[in-house]
Amino acid sequence: MAWQDYEAWRAGEQGDEPEVPLVDGVLSGAVVSLRSFPDEQWIATIVGEPALNAKPGTLQGRAVAHLKHRMAEIRAALTEDQNGYTPLLTVTEEGDFDLTAWATGFIEAIAPDLETWAYVLAHKPEGGLLGLLGSHAVGTMGEAVKTRISQDADRDVLLAASERSWEFIPQLVKALYDKKLELAAPPGWSTTPAS
């Protein structure tokens, strides 16, 4: 299944539906979110309730099926021994990655969890990486992180790391997913298989 179904549905609608990297960021954020919403609820935030209930053979139905497939694909990639997760990013005409859309969708999806993530990731590398990723997001979060970076004594190092954020997205998303599973595990239950 390919993104063409989603793109075709998007082209036929009002034109204000989110682009693929933004959608992929939302779906990736949904997979690591600490809120336990069904996949359909996350997908409804992207396509709306009417599209969510569309008949399977219709363009809307195929678009929804693809989004469900992508969520399952993200989860599967994150549960593999070898992390196979790859975000769908915008590539500029110069061939560079533009993280704006993906990071905005991701941060939007996990925004209600940010306080908890800040606590759980305090003094851990993942906390800093999540902040650097946040610097690419559009809106209040992105502006706050950019301001914080500009005021830091190590701003040049942080800016250089932020520009290369695309390199650590797979590892960061995997770490958040693993931590989510650990936090959700009942006492005495292990997320690692017994040997």
GROMACS .gro file of C-alpha atoms in nm:
model
  195
    1MET     CA    1   0.000   0.000   0.000
    2ALA     CA    2   0.141   0.341  -0.089
    3TRP     CA    3   0.086   0.701   0.013
    4GLN     CA    4  -0.078   0.770  -0.327
    5ASP     CA    5  -0.421   0.689  -0.180
    6TYR     CA    6  -0.371   0.947   0.094
    7GLU     CA    7  -0.231   1.203  -0.151
    8ALA     CA    8  -0.520   1.145  -0.395
    9TRP     CA    9  -0.774   1.186  -0.114
   10ARG     CA   10  -0.591   1.500   0.004
   11ALA     CA   11  -0.592   1.648  -0.349
   12GLY     CA   12  -0.966   1.592  -0.384
   13GLU     CA   13  -1.059   1.759  -0.055
   14GLN     CA   14  -1.051   2.126   0.045
   15GLY     CA   15  -0.674   2.144   0.011
   16ASP     CA   16  -0.610   2.205   0.381
   17GLU     CA   17  -0.546   1.843   0.472
   18PRO     CA   18  -0.201   1.782   0.620
   19GLU     CA   19   0.089   1.680   0.400
   20VAL     CA   20   0.245   1.334   0.431
   21PRO     CA   21   0.543   1.427   0.658
   22LEU     CA   22   0.308   1.605   0.902
   23VAL     CA   23   0.076   1.304   0.904
   24ASP     CA   24   0.370   1.068   0.955
   25GLY     CA   25   0.485   1.280   1.249
   26VAL     CA   26   0.137   1.261   1.404
   27LEU     CA   27   0.122   0.884   1.354
   28SER     CA   28   0.471   0.839   1.501
   29GLY     CA   29   0.378   1.059   1.796
   30ALA     CA   30   0.057   0.860   1.841
   31VAL     CA   31   0.254   0.536   1.864
   32VAL     CA   32   0.474   0.673   2.145
   33SER     CA   33   0.200   0.875   2.315
   34LEU     CA   34   0.130   0.791   2.677
   35ARG     CA   35  -0.242   0.831   2.609
   36SER     CA   36  -0.417   0.507   2.518
   37PHE     CA   37  -0.640   0.610   2.233
   38PRO     CA   38  -0.745   0.359   1.970
   39ASP     CA   39  -0.573   0.404   1.632
   40GLU     CA   40  -0.903   0.515   1.480
   41GLN     CA   41  -0.922   0.810   1.717
   42TRP     CA   42  -0.576   0.928   1.611
   43ILE     CA   43  -0.662   0.881   1.245
   44ALA     CA   44  -0.988   1.074   1.291
   45THR     CA   45  -0.781   1.375   1.405
   46ILE     CA   46  -0.616   1.366   1.062
   47VAL     CA   47  -0.900   1.279   0.823
   48GLY     CA   48  -1.212   1.361   1.027
   49GLU     CA   49  -1.493   1.135   1.144
   50PRO     CA   50  -1.679   1.118   0.808
   51ALA     CA   51  -1.369   0.991   0.624
   52LEU     CA   52  -1.293   0.749   0.905
   53ASN     CA   53  -1.628   0.580   0.845
   54ALA     CA   54  -1.595   0.574   0.464
   55LYS     CA   55  -1.653   0.249   0.275
   56PRO     CA   56  -1.333   0.047   0.227
   57GLY     CA   57  -1.325   0.063  -0.156
   58THR     CA   58  -1.365   0.440  -0.176
   59LEU     CA   59  -1.077   0.684  -0.201
   60GLN     CA   60  -1.141   0.797   0.158
   61GLY     CA   61  -1.157   0.436   0.272
   62ARG     CA   62  -0.826   0.354   0.105
   63ALA     CA   63  -0.664   0.663   0.258
   64VAL     CA   64  -0.782   0.559   0.605
   65ALA     CA   65  -0.663   0.202   0.544
   66HIS     CA   66  -0.320   0.336   0.452
   67LEU     CA   67  -0.297   0.544   0.771
   68LYS     CA   68  -0.390   0.238   0.979
   69HIS     CA   69  -0.130   0.039   0.789
   70ARG     CA   70   0.137   0.305   0.854
   71MET     CA   71   0.063   0.304   1.230
   72ALA     CA   72   0.101  -0.074   1.235
   73GLU     CA   73   0.419  -0.044   1.029
   74ILE     CA   74   0.567   0.210   1.274
   75ARG     CA   75   0.487  -0.013   1.573
   76ALA     CA   76   0.635  -0.318   1.400
   77ALA     CA   77   0.954  -0.129   1.312
   78LEU     CA   78   0.992  -0.015   1.673
   79THR     CA   79   0.946  -0.366   1.816
   80GLU     CA   80   1.204  -0.531   1.590
   81ASP     CA   81   1.540  -0.622   1.745
   82GLN     CA   82   1.704  -0.401   1.483
   83ASN     CA   83   1.521  -0.066   1.485
   84GLY     CA   84   1.371  -0.037   1.138
   85TYR     CA   85   1.181   0.286   1.194
   86THR     CA   86   1.231   0.555   0.930
   87PRO     CA   87   1.039   0.884   0.938
   88LEU     CA   88   0.895   1.031   0.619
   89LEU     CA   89   1.061   1.372   0.588
   90THR     CA   90   1.041   1.660   0.343
   91VAL     CA   91   1.348   1.700   0.122
   92THR     CA   92   1.437   2.050   0.005
   93GLU     CA   93   1.541   2.134  -0.350
   94GLU     CA   94   1.901   2.140  -0.222
   95GLY     CA   95   1.864   1.780  -0.101
   96ASP     CA   96   1.855   1.862   0.271
   97PHE     CA   97   1.598   1.727   0.514
   98ASP     CA   98   1.336   1.975   0.636
   99LEU     CA   99   1.199   1.846   0.965
  100THR     CA  100   0.938   2.121   1.010
  101ALA     CA  101   0.631   1.921   0.907
  102TRP     CA  102   0.730   1.591   1.068
  103ALA     CA  103   0.844   1.752   1.395
  104THR     CA  104   0.529   1.966   1.412
  105GLY     CA  105   0.306   1.660   1.375
  106PHE     CA  106   0.510   1.458   1.624
  107ILE     CA  107   0.516   1.732   1.887
  108GLU     CA  108   0.146   1.801   1.835
  109ALA     CA  109   0.065   1.434   1.900
  110ILE     CA  110   0.275   1.409   2.218
  111ALA     CA  111   0.209   1.763   2.347
  112PRO     CA  112  -0.025   1.651   2.628
  113ASP     CA  113   0.250   1.411   2.743
  114LEU     CA  114   0.536   1.663   2.738
  115GLU     CA  115   0.537   1.726   3.113
  116THR     CA  116   0.553   1.355   3.181
  117TRP     CA  117   0.821   1.304   2.917
  118ALA     CA  118   1.023   1.593   3.064
  119TYR     CA  119   1.008   1.425   3.406
  120VAL     CA  120   1.083   1.073   3.277
  121LEU     CA  121   1.366   1.191   3.051
  122ALA     CA  122   1.520   1.444   3.290
  123HIS     CA  123   1.901   1.422   3.285
  124LYS     CA  124   1.889   1.164   3.005
  125PRO     CA  125   2.022   1.218   2.651
  126GLU     CA  126   1.675   1.149   2.507
  127GLY     CA  127   1.538   1.454   2.690
  128GLY     CA  128   1.788   1.680   2.517
  129LEU     CA  129   1.725   1.513   2.181
  130LEU     CA  130   1.350   1.562   2.219
  131GLY     CA  131   1.415   1.931   2.289
  132LEU     CA  132   1.635   1.965   1.982
  133LEU     CA  133   1.368   1.797   1.771
  134GLY     CA  134   1.113   2.040   1.918
  135SER     CA  135   1.315   2.329   1.776
  136HIS     CA  136   1.190   2.228   1.431
  137ALA     CA  137   0.822   2.242   1.526
  138VAL     CA  138   0.600   2.528   1.416
  139GLY     CA  139   0.428   2.713   1.697
  140THR     CA  140   0.485   2.789   2.063
  141MET     CA  141   0.696   2.482   2.137
  142GLY     CA  142   0.933   2.545   1.849
  143GLU     CA  143   0.971   2.912   1.934
  144ALA     CA  144   1.035   2.836   2.302
  145VAL     CA  145   1.307   2.585   2.219
  146LYS     CA  146   1.471   2.818   1.965
  147THR     CA  147   1.475   3.097   2.224
  148ARG     CA  148   1.622   2.863   2.486
  149ILE     CA  149   1.893   2.748   2.245
  150SER     CA  150   1.981   3.106   2.146
  151GLN     CA  151   2.034   3.196   2.514
  152ASP     CA  152   2.248   2.893   2.600
  153ALA     CA  153   2.624   2.928   2.643
  154ASP     CA  154   2.665   2.627   2.411
  155ARG     CA  155   2.426   2.765   2.148
  156ASP     CA  156   2.662   2.694   1.856
  157VAL     CA  157   2.691   2.328   1.954
  158LEU     CA  158   2.315   2.302   2.011
  159LEU     CA  159   2.234   2.471   1.680
  160ALA     CA  160   2.469   2.237   1.495
  161ALA     CA  161   2.308   1.937   1.666
  162SER     CA  162   1.960   2.071   1.590
  163GLU     CA  163   2.044   2.103   1.221
  164ARG     CA  164   2.130   1.733   1.218
  165SER     CA  165   1.824   1.622   1.417
  166TRP     CA  166   1.713   1.395   1.135
  167GLU     CA  167   2.001   1.162   1.224
  168PHE     CA  168   1.867   1.072   1.567
  169ILE     CA  169   1.491   1.058   1.502
  170PRO     CA  170   1.480   0.675   1.465
  171GLN     CA  171   1.674   0.621   1.789
  172LEU     CA  172   1.471   0.882   1.978
  173VAL     CA  173   1.135   0.741   1.867
  174LYS     CA  174   1.253   0.389   1.956
  175ALA     CA  175   1.369   0.506   2.301
  176LEU     CA  176   1.034   0.677   2.365
  177TYR     CA  177   0.844   0.368   2.250
  178ASP     CA  178   1.051   0.140   2.476
  179LYS     CA  179   1.003   0.378   2.770
  180LYS     CA  180   0.627   0.390   2.702
  181LEU     CA  181   0.612   0.010   2.717
  182GLU     CA  182   0.819   0.010   3.036
  183LEU     CA  183   0.591   0.267   3.200
  184ALA     CA  184   0.281   0.074   3.097
  185ALA     CA  185   0.411  -0.260   3.224
  186PRO     CA  186   0.253  -0.395   3.542
  187PRO     CA  187   0.489  -0.437   3.841
  188GLY     CA  188   0.711  -0.742   3.802
  189TRP     CA  189   0.650  -0.767   3.428
  190SER     CA  190   0.949  -0.732   3.196
  191THR     CA  191   0.945  -0.581   2.847
  192THR     CA  192   1.247  -0.793   2.753
  193PRO     CA  193   1.206  -1.161   2.671
  194ALA     CA  194   1.337  -1.415   2.920
  195SER     CA  195   1.656  -1.592   2.814
   0.00000   0.00000   0.00000
